[in-house]
Short mmCIF file of C-alpha atoms in Angstrom, two decimals:
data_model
loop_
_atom_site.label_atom_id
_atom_site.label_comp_id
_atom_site.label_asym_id
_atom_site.label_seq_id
_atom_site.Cartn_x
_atom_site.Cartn_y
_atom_site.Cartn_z
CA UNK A 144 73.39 -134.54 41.31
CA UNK A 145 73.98 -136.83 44.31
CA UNK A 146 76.14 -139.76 43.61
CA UNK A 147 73.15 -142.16 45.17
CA UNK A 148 70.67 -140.95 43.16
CA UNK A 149 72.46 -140.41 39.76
CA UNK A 150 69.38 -141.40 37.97
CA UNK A 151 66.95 -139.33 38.63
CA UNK A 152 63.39 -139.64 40.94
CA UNK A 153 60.55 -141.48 40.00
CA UNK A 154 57.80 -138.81 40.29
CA UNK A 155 58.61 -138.17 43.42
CA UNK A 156 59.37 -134.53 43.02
CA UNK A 157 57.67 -130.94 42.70
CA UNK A 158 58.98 -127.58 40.98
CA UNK A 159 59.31 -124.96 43.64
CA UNK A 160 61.51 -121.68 42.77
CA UNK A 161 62.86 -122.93 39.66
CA UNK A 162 64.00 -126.18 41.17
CA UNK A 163 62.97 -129.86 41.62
CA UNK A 164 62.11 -130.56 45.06
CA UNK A 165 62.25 -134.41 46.38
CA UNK A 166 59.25 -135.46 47.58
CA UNK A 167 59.99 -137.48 51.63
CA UNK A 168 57.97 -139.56 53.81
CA UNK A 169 56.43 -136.34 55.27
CA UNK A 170 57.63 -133.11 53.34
CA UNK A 171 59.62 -131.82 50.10
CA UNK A 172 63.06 -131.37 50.63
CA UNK A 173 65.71 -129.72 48.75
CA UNK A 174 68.49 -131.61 46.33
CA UNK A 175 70.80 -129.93 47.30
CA UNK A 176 70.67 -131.15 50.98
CA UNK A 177 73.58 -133.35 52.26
CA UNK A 178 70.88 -135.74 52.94
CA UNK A 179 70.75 -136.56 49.20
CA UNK A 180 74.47 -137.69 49.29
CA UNK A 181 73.88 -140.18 51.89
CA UNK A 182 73.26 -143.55 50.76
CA UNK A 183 69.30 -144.62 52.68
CA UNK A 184 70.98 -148.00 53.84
CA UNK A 185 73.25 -146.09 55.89
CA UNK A 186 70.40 -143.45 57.33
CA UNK A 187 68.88 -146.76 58.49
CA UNK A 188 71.44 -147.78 60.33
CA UNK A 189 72.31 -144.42 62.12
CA UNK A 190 68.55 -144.42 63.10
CA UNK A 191 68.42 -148.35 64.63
CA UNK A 192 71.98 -147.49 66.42
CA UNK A 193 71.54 -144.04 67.46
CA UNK A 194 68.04 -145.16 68.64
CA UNK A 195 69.80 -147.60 70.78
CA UNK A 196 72.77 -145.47 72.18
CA UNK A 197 70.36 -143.40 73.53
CA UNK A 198 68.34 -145.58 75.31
CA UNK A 199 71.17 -147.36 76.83
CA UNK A 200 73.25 -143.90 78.22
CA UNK A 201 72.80 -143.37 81.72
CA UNK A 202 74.73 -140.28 82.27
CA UNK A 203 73.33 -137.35 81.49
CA UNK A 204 75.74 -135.10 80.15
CA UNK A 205 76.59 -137.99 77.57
CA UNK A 206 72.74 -137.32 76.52
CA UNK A 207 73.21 -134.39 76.28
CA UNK A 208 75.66 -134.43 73.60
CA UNK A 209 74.03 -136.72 71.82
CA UNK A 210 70.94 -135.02 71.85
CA UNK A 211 72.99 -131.98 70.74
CA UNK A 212 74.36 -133.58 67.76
CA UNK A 213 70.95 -135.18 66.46
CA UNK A 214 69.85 -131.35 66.20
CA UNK A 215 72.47 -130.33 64.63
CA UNK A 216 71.29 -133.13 62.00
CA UNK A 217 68.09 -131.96 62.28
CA UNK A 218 69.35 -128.36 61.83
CA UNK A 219 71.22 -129.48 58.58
CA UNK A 220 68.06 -130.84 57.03
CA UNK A 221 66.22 -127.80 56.58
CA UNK A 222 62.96 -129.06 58.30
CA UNK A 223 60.33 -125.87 58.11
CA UNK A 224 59.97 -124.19 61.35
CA UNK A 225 55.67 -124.28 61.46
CA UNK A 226 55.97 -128.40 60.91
CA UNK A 227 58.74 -128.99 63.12
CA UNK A 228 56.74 -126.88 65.63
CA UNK A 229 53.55 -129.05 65.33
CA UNK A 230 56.28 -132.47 66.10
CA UNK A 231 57.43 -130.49 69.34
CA UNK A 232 53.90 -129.27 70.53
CA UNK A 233 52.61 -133.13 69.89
CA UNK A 234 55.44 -134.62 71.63
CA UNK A 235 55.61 -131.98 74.78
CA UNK A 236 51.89 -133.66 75.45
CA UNK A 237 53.41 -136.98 75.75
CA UNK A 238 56.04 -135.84 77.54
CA UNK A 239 54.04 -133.57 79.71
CA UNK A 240 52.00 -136.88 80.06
CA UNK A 241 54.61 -139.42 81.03
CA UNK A 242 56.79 -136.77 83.89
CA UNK A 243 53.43 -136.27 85.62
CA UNK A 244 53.04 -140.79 85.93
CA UNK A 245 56.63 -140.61 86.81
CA UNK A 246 55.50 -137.73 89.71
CA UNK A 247 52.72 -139.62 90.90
CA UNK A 248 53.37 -143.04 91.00
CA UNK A 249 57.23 -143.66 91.19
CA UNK A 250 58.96 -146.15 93.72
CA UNK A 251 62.70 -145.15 92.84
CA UNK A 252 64.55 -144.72 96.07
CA UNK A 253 66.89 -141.97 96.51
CA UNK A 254 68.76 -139.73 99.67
CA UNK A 255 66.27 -136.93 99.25
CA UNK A 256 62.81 -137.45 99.26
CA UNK A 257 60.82 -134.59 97.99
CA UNK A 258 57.63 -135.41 98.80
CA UNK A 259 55.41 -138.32 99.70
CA UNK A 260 51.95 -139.26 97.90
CA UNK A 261 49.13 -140.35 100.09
CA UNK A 262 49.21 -143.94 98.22
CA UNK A 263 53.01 -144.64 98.66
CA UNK A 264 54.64 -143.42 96.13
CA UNK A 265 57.57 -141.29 96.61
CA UNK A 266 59.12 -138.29 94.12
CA UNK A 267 63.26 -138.61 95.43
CA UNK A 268 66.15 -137.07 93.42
CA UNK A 269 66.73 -139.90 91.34
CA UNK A 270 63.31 -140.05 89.88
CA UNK A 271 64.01 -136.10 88.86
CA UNK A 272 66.95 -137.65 87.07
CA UNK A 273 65.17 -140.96 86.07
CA UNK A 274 62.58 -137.79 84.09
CA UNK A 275 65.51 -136.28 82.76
CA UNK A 276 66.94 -139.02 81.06
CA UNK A 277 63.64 -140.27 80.02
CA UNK A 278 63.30 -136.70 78.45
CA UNK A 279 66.56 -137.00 76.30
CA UNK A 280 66.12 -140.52 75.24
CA UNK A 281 62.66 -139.84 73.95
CA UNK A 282 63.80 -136.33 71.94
CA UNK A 283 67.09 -138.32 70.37
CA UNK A 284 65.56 -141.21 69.20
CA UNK A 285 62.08 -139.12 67.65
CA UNK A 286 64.67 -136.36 66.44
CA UNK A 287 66.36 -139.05 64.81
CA UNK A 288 63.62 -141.09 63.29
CA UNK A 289 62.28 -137.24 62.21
CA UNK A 290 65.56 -136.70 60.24
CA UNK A 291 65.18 -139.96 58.68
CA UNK A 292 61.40 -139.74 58.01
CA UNK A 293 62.09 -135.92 56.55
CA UNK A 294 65.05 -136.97 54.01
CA UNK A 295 63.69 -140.31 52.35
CA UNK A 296 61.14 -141.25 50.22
CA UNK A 297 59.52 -144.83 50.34
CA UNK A 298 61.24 -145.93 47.29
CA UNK A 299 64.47 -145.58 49.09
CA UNK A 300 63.43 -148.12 51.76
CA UNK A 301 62.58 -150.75 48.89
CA UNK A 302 65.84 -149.92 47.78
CA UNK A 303 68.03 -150.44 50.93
CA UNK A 304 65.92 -153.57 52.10
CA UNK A 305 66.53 -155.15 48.88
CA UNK A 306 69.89 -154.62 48.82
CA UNK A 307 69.70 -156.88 51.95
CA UNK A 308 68.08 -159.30 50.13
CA UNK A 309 64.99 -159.32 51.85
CA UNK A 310 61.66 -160.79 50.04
CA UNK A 311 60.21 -157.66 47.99
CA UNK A 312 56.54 -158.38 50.03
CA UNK A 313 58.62 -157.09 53.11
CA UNK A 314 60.28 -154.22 51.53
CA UNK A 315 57.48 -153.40 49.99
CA UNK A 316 55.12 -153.53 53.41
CA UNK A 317 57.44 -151.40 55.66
CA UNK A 318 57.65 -148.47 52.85
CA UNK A 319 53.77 -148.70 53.04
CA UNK A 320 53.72 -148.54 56.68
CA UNK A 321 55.62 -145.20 56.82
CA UNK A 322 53.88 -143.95 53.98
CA UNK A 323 50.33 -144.54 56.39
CA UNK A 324 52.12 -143.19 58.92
CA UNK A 325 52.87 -139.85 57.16
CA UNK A 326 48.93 -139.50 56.03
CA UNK A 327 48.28 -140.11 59.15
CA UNK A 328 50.48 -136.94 60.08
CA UNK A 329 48.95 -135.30 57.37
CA UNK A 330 45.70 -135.93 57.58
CA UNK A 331 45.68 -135.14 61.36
CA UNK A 332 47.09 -131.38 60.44
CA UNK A 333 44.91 -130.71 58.30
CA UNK A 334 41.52 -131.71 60.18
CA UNK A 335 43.17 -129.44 62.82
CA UNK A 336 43.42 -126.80 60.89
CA UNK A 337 40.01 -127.55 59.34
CA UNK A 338 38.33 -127.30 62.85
CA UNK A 339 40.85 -124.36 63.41
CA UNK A 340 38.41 -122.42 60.43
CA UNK A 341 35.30 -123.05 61.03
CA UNK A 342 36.07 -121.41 64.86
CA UNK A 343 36.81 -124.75 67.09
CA UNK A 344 38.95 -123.69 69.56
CA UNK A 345 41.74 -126.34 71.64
CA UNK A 346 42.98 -124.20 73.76
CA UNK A 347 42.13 -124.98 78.05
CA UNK A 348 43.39 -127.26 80.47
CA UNK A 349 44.95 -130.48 79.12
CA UNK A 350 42.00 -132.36 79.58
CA UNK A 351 39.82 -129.85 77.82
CA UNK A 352 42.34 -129.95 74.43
CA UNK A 353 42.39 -133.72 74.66
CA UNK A 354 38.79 -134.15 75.00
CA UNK A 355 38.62 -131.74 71.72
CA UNK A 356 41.74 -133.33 69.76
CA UNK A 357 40.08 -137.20 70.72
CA UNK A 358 36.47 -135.97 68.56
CA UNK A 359 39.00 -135.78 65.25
CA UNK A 360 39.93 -139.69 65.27
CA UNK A 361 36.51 -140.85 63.81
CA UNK A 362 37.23 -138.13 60.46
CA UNK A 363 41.19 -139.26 60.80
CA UNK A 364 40.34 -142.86 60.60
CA UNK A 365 37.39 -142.77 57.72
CA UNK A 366 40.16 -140.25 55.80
CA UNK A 367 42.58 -142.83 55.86
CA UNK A 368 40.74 -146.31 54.92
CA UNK A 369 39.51 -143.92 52.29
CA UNK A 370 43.17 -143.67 50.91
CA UNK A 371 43.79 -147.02 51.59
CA UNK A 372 41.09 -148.17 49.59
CA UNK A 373 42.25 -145.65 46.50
CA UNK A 374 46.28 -147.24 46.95
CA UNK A 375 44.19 -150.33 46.35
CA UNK A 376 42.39 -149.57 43.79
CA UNK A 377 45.26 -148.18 41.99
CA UNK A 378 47.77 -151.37 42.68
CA UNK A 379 44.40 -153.89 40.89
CA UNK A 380 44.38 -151.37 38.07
CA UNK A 381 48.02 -151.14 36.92
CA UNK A 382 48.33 -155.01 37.77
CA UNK A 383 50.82 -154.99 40.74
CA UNK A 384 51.55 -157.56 42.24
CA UNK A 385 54.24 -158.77 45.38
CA UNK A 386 54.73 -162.25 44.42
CA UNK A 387 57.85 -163.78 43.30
CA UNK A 388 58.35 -161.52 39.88
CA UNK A 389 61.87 -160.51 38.55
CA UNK A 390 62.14 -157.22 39.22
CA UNK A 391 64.86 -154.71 38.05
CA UNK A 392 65.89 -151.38 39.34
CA UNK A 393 66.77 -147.85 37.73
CA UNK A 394 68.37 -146.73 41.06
CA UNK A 395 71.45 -148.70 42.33
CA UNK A 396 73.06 -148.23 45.89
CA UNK A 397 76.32 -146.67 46.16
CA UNK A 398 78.87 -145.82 49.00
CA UNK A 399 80.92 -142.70 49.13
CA UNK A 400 82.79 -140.87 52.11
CA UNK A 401 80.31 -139.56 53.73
CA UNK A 402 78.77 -143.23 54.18
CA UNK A 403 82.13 -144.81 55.19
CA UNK A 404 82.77 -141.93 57.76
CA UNK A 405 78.90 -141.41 59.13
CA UNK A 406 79.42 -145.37 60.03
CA UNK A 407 82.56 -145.09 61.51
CA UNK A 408 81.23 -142.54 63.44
CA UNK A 409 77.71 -144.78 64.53
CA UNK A 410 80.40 -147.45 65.35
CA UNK A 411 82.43 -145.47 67.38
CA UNK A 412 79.21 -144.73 70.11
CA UNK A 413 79.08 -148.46 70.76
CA UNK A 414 83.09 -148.42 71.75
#
């Protein structure tokens, strides 16, 4: 057992293969993974700093590394191949998306000029590197946040922001917030897949697949005011409430080594 979570989860968990799996913002994950040593104060800082490291690098080959060592973080935390493979295809879109408004309608002078569009824009060799470090910021900071989002549950966040002494009505809302954001996730996948069944194909040109993918929101959105409406329901029920109430907690942060070094290390990117 982890030394930040020596008292156990709060429902949060499933039996797969014998084990207890920890249930996370968007998948279960294992308790054995390094993750689970790692105090969810200090996963929020990595994610605000690394987040802004790598939109303030302007060399490339500094990206690079960084990018390289958020995989190997994502590597380490076991994400399954098929969801990690839906993140990638849903990000290449908006990636796809934002190279070709960079193609078409960037002013960024340069030496070379590679070609010239008929309303003024220009395509030179510095917007091919402004792309390319658009590219890596985007894929650190979501690879990141995905690391994060993959390795703690919402009753971490409560945990960390309280520990900051913020009102519970704030810790409370941003757990909430990623929570929606995961059903959203989820409930996207599994329309997809649902549409996937009954013979709806999105394959085609880009505009064919987003024509298709834009008939799901309608379903998406209905699916999840549904579940916000159950939450509800269930909150009135048990009698919750997020006024001023003392409030104690079973789970209690704690620091080890791998918290003091993995914040020496954040620190050190800022030097």
């Amino acid at each position: 057992m982890s030394a930040y979570c020596a008292c156990g989860d709060e429902g949060g968990s499933a039996a797969s293969g014998g084990s207890t799996r920890i249930r996370s913002f968007l998948f279960y994950y294992s308790p054995d993974s390094p993750y689970q040593h790692i105090n969810p104060l200090t996963k929020m800082v990595m994610v605000v700093c690394l987040g802004a490291v790598a939109f303030m690098i302007e060399n490339v080959y500094v990206g690079l590394v960084l990018l390289a060592l958020v995989c190997l973080g994502l590597a380490v935390a076991r994400i399954p191949g098929v969801f990690l493979k839906r993140i990638v295809m849903a990000m290449s879109g908006l990636l796809l998306i934002a190279a070709l408004s960079h193609a078409l309608f960037s002013q960024v002078p340069g030496r070379i000029t590679f070609f010239t569009q008929p309303w003024g824009t220009y395509f030179t060799e510095r917007t091919l590197l402004f792309i390319i470090t658009f590219y890596l910021r985007f894929l650190t900071a979501s690879f990141i946040s995905l690391v994060f989002l993959c390795t703690t549950r919402e009753s971490d966040v409560v945990v960390a922001l309280r520990f900051l002494r913020l009102p519970y009505v704030v810790c409370f809302t941003a757990a909430f917030i990623l929570r929606l954001m995961s059903t959203l996730i989820e409930g996207w996948w599994a329309l997809v897949e649902a549409q996937r069944a009954r013979g709806m194909e999105f394959s085609g040109s880009l505009l064919v697949r987003l024509k298709r993918l834009s008939e799901l929101a309608s379903p998406l959105l209905a699916d999840v005011f549904t579940k916000i409406r159950e939450v509800d329901l269930a909150l009135q029920a048990r009698g919750f409430t997020v006024q001023a109430v003392h409030r104690t907690q079973v789970r209690r942060l704690r620091w080890n080594i791998y918290d003091y070094t993995l914040l020496a290390l954040t620190s050190a990117l800022f030097v």
